[in-house]
Amino acid sequence: MTLQVTLERVSAIRQALADPATMIGSSAALTGGAEAPGANTGTSTGGESSFAAELKQASAGYGAPSEASSTGSATTAALLAGAGTSAVPGLTNAAGVGGLSGVAGLTGVAGVAGSAALSPADAAYQSSPGARIVAIAESQLGQTEQPPGSNESPAIAQYRSATAGAIPGAPWCAYFASWVASQAGEPIGEQGQGAGAVSEVWSWAQSSGRAIANGPGVVPKPGDLIVFGDEHVGIVKDVLPNGQIQTIEGNYENKVAANVRSPTEATGYVEMS
């Protein structure tokens, strides 16, 4: 339903409350609109249509419109004149809807498109893929299994949604990495289908030229995946001056956790940017 239709319905209800006679004898459906005059309607001796004359006669004897009715009329006139909604009761606390200054119930919403709450990663979307990956992974720190040891929680179910054929209750470090990469616009897999096992992550990395075997002089970049054989995968956050690697890992001690790894722990890295 459009805002204009809603305002018309509100106006019609206010008019009916202020002037009940307009509803007597009406055969119009209760849709918020007024019944139009028939095609054969004539005119009165005063030059008015009989419909207008009947409307005036039905209104005779009633007092001046109430404050609510006056406000409704003024509001309608203001809207028709393009004056905005600053005078509309209950329509003053939101922005960005069709150029109007407010819509009830949308307080703080910055427009129709993209009105969802902003995530901590949004500022990083103007940066590199690696920065996006790190920011999104950081936003999930502290997500835990419920109960611990179950490989389950609402957040983990969301992580699985990024991997085709994901299995509930399965170890989820690769699901987490796949979800973060997908959210950052750098999905894992030839078709962007994600990976449910560390071996699948590494196989994709090798086939796409992203795999880097660990060894002397190898230094990963923020946002790269850090791989531990076929057992575990995490995300590189940063490399410290002493060479140790800060990571963010899903399914580490039953949660998404920050960790610090020695340069020799990983078997390899996957370039993501």
PDB file of N, CA, C and O in Angstrom, residues 18-67:
ATOM      1  N   ALA A  18     -16.282  12.915  11.487  1.00  0.00           N
ATOM      2  CA  ALA A  18     -16.747  14.289  11.672  1.00  0.00           C
ATOM      3  C   ALA A  18     -18.122  14.509  11.064  1.00  0.00           C
ATOM      4  O   ALA A  18     -18.899  15.348  11.525  1.00  0.00           O
ATOM      5  N   ASP A  19     -18.461  13.719  10.028  1.00  0.00           N
ATOM      6  CA  ASP A  19     -19.719  13.926   9.302  1.00  0.00           C
ATOM      7  C   ASP A  19     -20.335  12.575   8.963  1.00  0.00           C
ATOM      8  O   ASP A  19     -20.220  12.085   7.845  1.00  0.00           O
ATOM      9  N   PRO A  20     -21.007  11.910   9.927  1.00  0.00           N
ATOM     10  CA  PRO A  20     -21.552  10.568   9.692  1.00  0.00           C
ATOM     11  C   PRO A  20     -22.572  10.515   8.568  1.00  0.00           C
ATOM     12  O   PRO A  20     -22.803   9.453   7.987  1.00  0.00           O
ATOM     13  N   ALA A  21     -23.189  11.635   8.241  1.00  0.00           N
ATOM     14  CA  ALA A  21     -24.237  11.603   7.214  1.00  0.00           C
ATOM     15  C   ALA A  21     -23.705  11.184   5.863  1.00  0.00           C
ATOM     16  O   ALA A  21     -24.441  10.694   5.010  1.00  0.00           O
ATOM     17  N   THR A  22     -22.416  11.381   5.649  1.00  0.00           N
ATOM     18  CA  THR A  22     -21.863  11.025   4.335  1.00  0.00           C
ATOM     19  C   THR A  22     -21.856   9.536   4.104  1.00  0.00           C
ATOM     20  O   THR A  22     -21.689   9.079   2.974  1.00  0.00           O
ATOM     21  N   MET A  23     -22.038   8.757   5.194  1.00  0.00           N
ATOM     22  CA  MET A  23     -22.018   7.304   5.044  1.00  0.00           C
ATOM     23  C   MET A  23     -23.422   6.721   4.934  1.00  0.00           C
ATOM     24  O   MET A  23     -23.586   5.547   4.591  1.00  0.00           O
ATOM     25  N   ILE A  24     -24.443   7.516   5.253  1.00  0.00           N
ATOM     26  CA  ILE A  24     -25.817   7.004   5.232  1.00  0.00           C
ATOM     27  C   ILE A  24     -26.260   6.780   3.794  1.00  0.00           C
ATOM     28  O   ILE A  24     -26.172   7.661   2.943  1.00  0.00           O
ATOM     29  N   GLY A  25     -26.741   5.592   3.532  1.00  0.00           N
ATOM     30  CA  GLY A  25     -27.263   5.293   2.202  1.00  0.00           C
ATOM     31  C   GLY A  25     -26.216   5.011   1.178  1.00  0.00           C
ATOM     32  O   GLY A  25     -26.528   4.794   0.018  1.00  0.00           O
ATOM     33  N   SER A  26     -24.932   5.022   1.580  1.00  0.00           N
ATOM     34  CA  SER A  26     -23.881   4.754   0.609  1.00  0.00           C
ATOM     35  C   SER A  26     -23.756   3.272   0.382  1.00  0.00           C
ATOM     36  O   SER A  26     -23.749   2.492   1.306  1.00  0.00           O
ATOM     37  N   SER A  27     -23.618   2.894  -0.882  1.00  0.00           N
ATOM     38  CA  SER A  27     -23.443   1.481  -1.218  1.00  0.00           C
ATOM     39  C   SER A  27     -22.013   1.179  -1.597  1.00  0.00           C
ATOM     40  O   SER A  27     -21.701   0.120  -2.118  1.00  0.00           O
ATOM     41  N   ALA A  28     -21.097   2.143  -1.325  1.00  0.00           N
ATOM     42  CA  ALA A  28     -19.696   1.941  -1.687  1.00  0.00           C
ATOM     43  C   ALA A  28     -19.075   0.877  -0.806  1.00  0.00           C
ATOM     44  O   ALA A  28     -19.402   0.738   0.361  1.00  0.00           O
ATOM     45  N   ALA A  29     -18.153   0.108  -1.374  1.00  0.00           N
ATOM     46  CA  ALA A  29     -17.404  -0.861  -0.594  1.00  0.00           C
ATOM     47  C   ALA A  29     -16.495  -0.126   0.364  1.00  0.00           C
ATOM     48  O   ALA A  29     -16.051   0.977   0.089  1.00  0.00           O
ATOM     49  N   LEU A  30     -16.229  -0.719   1.520  1.00  0.00           N
ATOM     50  CA  LEU A  30     -15.414  -0.070   2.533  1.00  0.00           C
ATOM     51  C   LEU A  30     -13.940  -0.191   2.171  1.00  0.00           C
ATOM     52  O   LEU A  30     -13.178  -0.938   2.762  1.00  0.00           O
ATOM     53  N   THR A  31     -13.534   0.577   1.180  1.00  0.00           N
ATOM     54  CA  THR A  31     -12.161   0.518   0.712  1.00  0.00           C
ATOM     55  C   THR A  31     -11.396   1.794   0.991  1.00  0.00           C
ATOM     56  O   THR A  31     -10.266   1.935   0.572  1.00  0.00           O
ATOM     57  N   GLY A  32     -12.017   2.732   1.679  1.00  0.00           N
ATOM     58  CA  GLY A  32     -11.332   3.981   1.963  1.00  0.00           C
ATOM     59  C   GLY A  32     -11.600   5.043   0.920  1.00  0.00           C
ATOM     60  O   GLY A  32     -11.229   6.180   1.092  1.00  0.00           O
ATOM     61  N   GLY A  33     -12.272   4.709  -0.193  1.00  0.00           N
ATOM     62  CA  GLY A  33     -12.556   5.698  -1.234  1.00  0.00           C
ATOM     63  C   GLY A  33     -14.014   6.119  -1.193  1.00  0.00           C
ATOM     64  O   GLY A  33     -14.853   5.489  -0.567  1.00  0.00           O
ATOM     65  N   ALA A  34     -14.351   7.225  -1.877  1.00  0.00           N
ATOM     66  CA  ALA A  34     -15.725   7.711  -1.948  1.00  0.00           C
ATOM     67  C   ALA A  34     -16.412   7.147  -3.181  1.00  0.00           C
ATOM     68  O   ALA A  34     -15.768   6.906  -4.192  1.00  0.00           O
ATOM     69  N   GLU A  35     -17.724   6.935  -3.059  1.00  0.00           N
ATOM     70  CA  GLU A  35     -18.464   6.430  -4.212  1.00  0.00           C
ATOM     71  C   GLU A  35     -18.625   7.542  -5.244  1.00  0.00           C
ATOM     72  O   GLU A  35     -19.063   8.642  -4.945  1.00  0.00           O
ATOM     73  N   ALA A  36     -18.261   7.264  -6.476  1.00  0.00           N
ATOM     74  CA  ALA A  36     -18.341   8.282  -7.532  1.00  0.00           C
ATOM     75  C   ALA A  36     -19.790   8.458  -7.973  1.00  0.00           C
ATOM     76  O   ALA A  36     -20.587   7.545  -7.886  1.00  0.00           O
ATOM     77  N   PRO A  37     -20.181   9.670  -8.451  1.00  0.00           N
ATOM     78  CA  PRO A  37     -21.538   9.876  -8.954  1.00  0.00           C
ATOM     79  C   PRO A  37     -21.794   9.050 -10.205  1.00  0.00           C
ATOM     80  O   PRO A  37     -20.865   8.727 -10.941  1.00  0.00           O
ATOM     81  N   GLY A  38     -23.079   8.740 -10.451  1.00  0.00           N
ATOM     82  CA  GLY A  38     -23.427   7.960 -11.632  1.00  0.00           C
ATOM     83  C   GLY A  38     -23.189   8.722 -12.915  1.00  0.00           C
ATOM     84  O   GLY A  38     -23.115   9.947 -12.927  1.00  0.00           O
ATOM     85  N   ALA A  39     -23.118   8.002 -14.017  1.00  0.00           N
ATOM     86  CA  ALA A  39     -22.816   8.623 -15.310  1.00  0.00           C
ATOM     87  C   ALA A  39     -23.922   9.558 -15.762  1.00  0.00           C
ATOM     88  O   ALA A  39     -23.688  10.501 -16.498  1.00  0.00           O
ATOM     89  N   ASN A  40     -25.179   9.332 -15.309  1.00  0.00           N
ATOM     90  CA  ASN A  40     -26.303  10.139 -15.774  1.00  0.00           C
ATOM     91  C   ASN A  40     -26.644  11.271 -14.822  1.00  0.00           C
ATOM     92  O   ASN A  40     -27.715  11.853 -14.913  1.00  0.00           O
ATOM     93  N   THR A  41     -25.767  11.609 -13.899  1.00  0.00           N
ATOM     94  CA  THR A  41     -26.031  12.652 -12.923  1.00  0.00           C
ATOM     95  C   THR A  41     -26.205  13.988 -13.624  1.00  0.00           C
ATOM     96  O   THR A  41     -25.391  14.383 -14.438  1.00  0.00           O
ATOM     97  N   GLY A  42     -27.292  14.708 -13.247  1.00  0.00           N
ATOM     98  CA  GLY A  42     -27.554  16.020 -13.833  1.00  0.00           C
ATOM     99  C   GLY A  42     -26.942  17.105 -12.996  1.00  0.00           C
ATOM    100  O   GLY A  42     -26.109  16.856 -12.136  1.00  0.00           O
ATOM    101  N   THR A  43     -27.389  18.358 -13.206  1.00  0.00           N
ATOM    102  CA  THR A  43     -26.881  19.484 -12.437  1.00  0.00           C
ATOM    103  C   THR A  43     -28.040  20.138 -11.741  1.00  0.00           C
ATOM    104  O   THR A  43     -29.188  20.074 -12.179  1.00  0.00           O
ATOM    105  N   SER A  44     -27.772  20.810 -10.626  1.00  0.00           N
ATOM    106  CA  SER A  44     -28.797  21.541  -9.896  1.00  0.00           C
ATOM    107  C   SER A  44     -29.012  22.889 -10.553  1.00  0.00           C
ATOM    108  O   SER A  44     -28.276  23.310 -11.415  1.00  0.00           O
ATOM    109  N   THR A  45     -30.050  23.601 -10.064  1.00  0.00           N
ATOM    110  CA  THR A  45     -30.345  24.923 -10.643  1.00  0.00           C
ATOM    111  C   THR A  45     -29.234  25.898 -10.347  1.00  0.00           C
ATOM    112  O   THR A  45     -29.102  26.909 -11.031  1.00  0.00           O
ATOM    113  N   GLY A  46     -28.450  25.618  -9.331  1.00  0.00           N
ATOM    114  CA  GLY A  46     -27.359  26.536  -9.003  1.00  0.00           C
ATOM    115  C   GLY A  46     -26.100  26.233  -9.783  1.00  0.00           C
ATOM    116  O   GLY A  46     -25.081  26.863  -9.553  1.00  0.00           O
ATOM    117  N   GLY A  47     -26.160  25.292 -10.717  1.00  0.00           N
ATOM    118  CA  GLY A  47     -24.969  25.004 -11.501  1.00  0.00           C
ATOM    119  C   GLY A  47     -24.126  23.902 -10.913  1.00  0.00           C
ATOM    120  O   GLY A  47     -23.174  23.453 -11.538  1.00  0.00           O
ATOM    121  N   GLU A  48     -24.451  23.444  -9.700  1.00  0.00           N
ATOM    122  CA  GLU A  48     -23.692  22.371  -9.102  1.00  0.00           C
ATOM    123  C   GLU A  48     -24.230  21.038  -9.579  1.00  0.00           C
ATOM    124  O   GLU A  48     -25.404  20.912  -9.906  1.00  0.00           O
ATOM    125  N   SER A  49     -23.382  20.003  -9.582  1.00  0.00           N
ATOM    126  CA  SER A  49     -23.881  18.675  -9.902  1.00  0.00           C
ATOM    127  C   SER A  49     -24.797  18.224  -8.789  1.00  0.00           C
ATOM    128  O   SER A  49     -24.709  18.687  -7.654  1.00  0.00           O
ATOM    129  N   SER A  50     -25.744  17.337  -9.112  1.00  0.00           N
ATOM    130  CA  SER A  50     -26.659  16.849  -8.089  1.00  0.00           C
ATOM    131  C   SER A  50     -25.896  16.115  -6.996  1.00  0.00           C
ATOM    132  O   SER A  50     -26.303  16.117  -5.832  1.00  0.00           O
ATOM    133  N   PHE A  51     -24.791  15.483  -7.355  1.00  0.00           N
ATOM    134  CA  PHE A  51     -23.967  14.787  -6.361  1.00  0.00           C
ATOM    135  C   PHE A  51     -23.433  15.796  -5.353  1.00  0.00           C
ATOM    136  O   PHE A  51     -23.492  15.586  -4.139  1.00  0.00           O
ATOM    137  N   ALA A  52     -22.911  16.940  -5.845  1.00  0.00           N
ATOM    138  CA  ALA A  52     -22.384  17.966  -4.962  1.00  0.00           C
ATOM    139  C   ALA A  52     -23.479  18.571  -4.111  1.00  0.00           C
ATOM    140  O   ALA A  52     -23.297  18.855  -2.925  1.00  0.00           O
ATOM    141  N   ALA A  53     -24.657  18.762  -4.742  1.00  0.00           N
ATOM    142  CA  ALA A  53     -25.784  19.334  -4.001  1.00  0.00           C
ATOM    143  C   ALA A  53     -26.241  18.402  -2.897  1.00  0.00           C
ATOM    144  O   ALA A  53     -26.528  18.835  -1.774  1.00  0.00           O
ATOM    145  N   GLU A  54     -26.321  17.133  -3.197  1.00  0.00           N
ATOM    146  CA  GLU A  54     -26.736  16.168  -2.186  1.00  0.00           C
ATOM    147  C   GLU A  54     -25.729  16.092  -1.061  1.00  0.00           C
ATOM    148  O   GLU A  54     -26.083  15.954   0.118  1.00  0.00           O
ATOM    149  N   LEU A  55     -24.460  16.196  -1.394  1.00  0.00           N
ATOM    150  CA  LEU A  55     -23.424  16.167  -0.378  1.00  0.00           C
ATOM    151  C   LEU A  55     -23.539  17.368   0.543  1.00  0.00           C
ATOM    152  O   LEU A  55     -23.425  17.243   1.759  1.00  0.00           O
ATOM    153  N   LYS A  56     -23.816  18.550  -0.060  1.00  0.00           N
ATOM    154  CA  LYS A  56     -23.974  19.762   0.749  1.00  0.00           C
ATOM    155  C   LYS A  56     -25.193  19.646   1.645  1.00  0.00           C
ATOM    156  O   LYS A  56     -25.165  20.018   2.816  1.00  0.00           O
ATOM    157  N   GLN A  57     -26.285  19.108   1.102  1.00  0.00           N
ATOM    158  CA  GLN A  57     -27.518  18.976   1.878  1.00  0.00           C
ATOM    159  C   GLN A  57     -27.327  17.993   3.029  1.00  0.00           C
ATOM    160  O   GLN A  57     -27.788  18.201   4.140  1.00  0.00           O
ATOM    161  N   ALA A  58     -26.638  16.903   2.759  1.00  0.00           N
ATOM    162  CA  ALA A  58     -26.407  15.914   3.807  1.00  0.00           C
ATOM    163  C   ALA A  58     -25.560  16.479   4.928  1.00  0.00           C
ATOM    164  O   ALA A  58     -25.684  16.080   6.082  1.00  0.00           O
ATOM    165  N   SER A  59     -24.707  17.437   4.582  1.00  0.00           N
ATOM    166  CA  SER A  59     -23.819  18.031   5.572  1.00  0.00           C
ATOM    167  C   SER A  59     -24.478  19.147   6.354  1.00  0.00           C
ATOM    168  O   SER A  59     -23.954  19.599   7.372  1.00  0.00           O
ATOM    169  N   ALA A  60     -25.609  19.636   5.882  1.00  0.00           N
ATOM    170  CA  ALA A  60     -26.276  20.765   6.526  1.00  0.00           C
ATOM    171  C   ALA A  60     -26.697  20.390   7.943  1.00  0.00           C
ATOM    172  O   ALA A  60     -27.154  19.288   8.198  1.00  0.00           O
ATOM    173  N   GLY A  61     -26.582  21.351   8.854  1.00  0.00           N
ATOM    174  CA  GLY A  61     -27.032  21.130  10.217  1.00  0.00           C
ATOM    175  C   GLY A  61     -25.946  20.621  11.135  1.00  0.00           C
ATOM    176  O   GLY A  61     -26.155  20.541  12.343  1.00  0.00           O
ATOM    177  N   TYR A  62     -24.832  20.268  10.582  1.00  0.00           N
ATOM    178  CA  TYR A  62     -23.732  19.821  11.427  1.00  0.00           C
ATOM    179  C   TYR A  62     -22.813  20.991  11.716  1.00  0.00           C
ATOM    180  O   TYR A  62     -22.669  21.912  10.910  1.00  0.00           O
ATOM    181  N   GLY A  63     -22.189  20.951  12.860  1.00  0.00           N
ATOM    182  CA  GLY A  63     -21.337  22.049  13.276  1.00  0.00           C
ATOM    183  C   GLY A  63     -20.049  22.091  12.472  1.00  0.00           C
ATOM    184  O   GLY A  63     -19.814  21.302  11.566  1.00  0.00           O
ATOM    185  N   ALA A  64     -19.193  23.041  12.845  1.00  0.00           N
ATOM    186  CA  ALA A  64     -17.896  23.183  12.188  1.00  0.00           C
ATOM    187  C   ALA A  64     -17.055  21.943  12.449  1.00  0.00           C
ATOM    188  O   ALA A  64     -17.221  21.264  13.459  1.00  0.00           O
ATOM    189  N   PRO A  65     -16.156  21.627  11.545  1.00  0.00           N
ATOM    190  CA  PRO A  65     -15.304  20.444  11.732  1.00  0.00           C
ATOM    191  C   PRO A  65     -14.530  20.521  13.041  1.00  0.00           C
ATOM    192  O   PRO A  65     -14.177  21.597  13.520  1.00  0.00           O
ATOM    193  N   SER A  66     -14.284  19.340  13.613  1.00  0.00           N
ATOM    194  CA  SER A  66     -13.517  19.282  14.849  1.00  0.00           C
ATOM    195  C   SER A  66     -12.064  19.611  14.561  1.00  0.00           C
ATOM    196  O   SER A  66     -11.641  19.715  13.416  1.00  0.00           O
ATOM    197  N   GLU A  67     -11.262  19.740  15.650  1.00  0.00           N
ATOM    198  CA  GLU A  67      -9.844  20.034  15.486  1.00  0.00           C
ATOM    199  C   GLU A  67      -9.151  18.934  14.706  1.00  0.00           C
ATOM    200  O   GLU A  67      -8.332  19.198  13.836  1.00  0.00           O
TER     201      GLU A  67
END
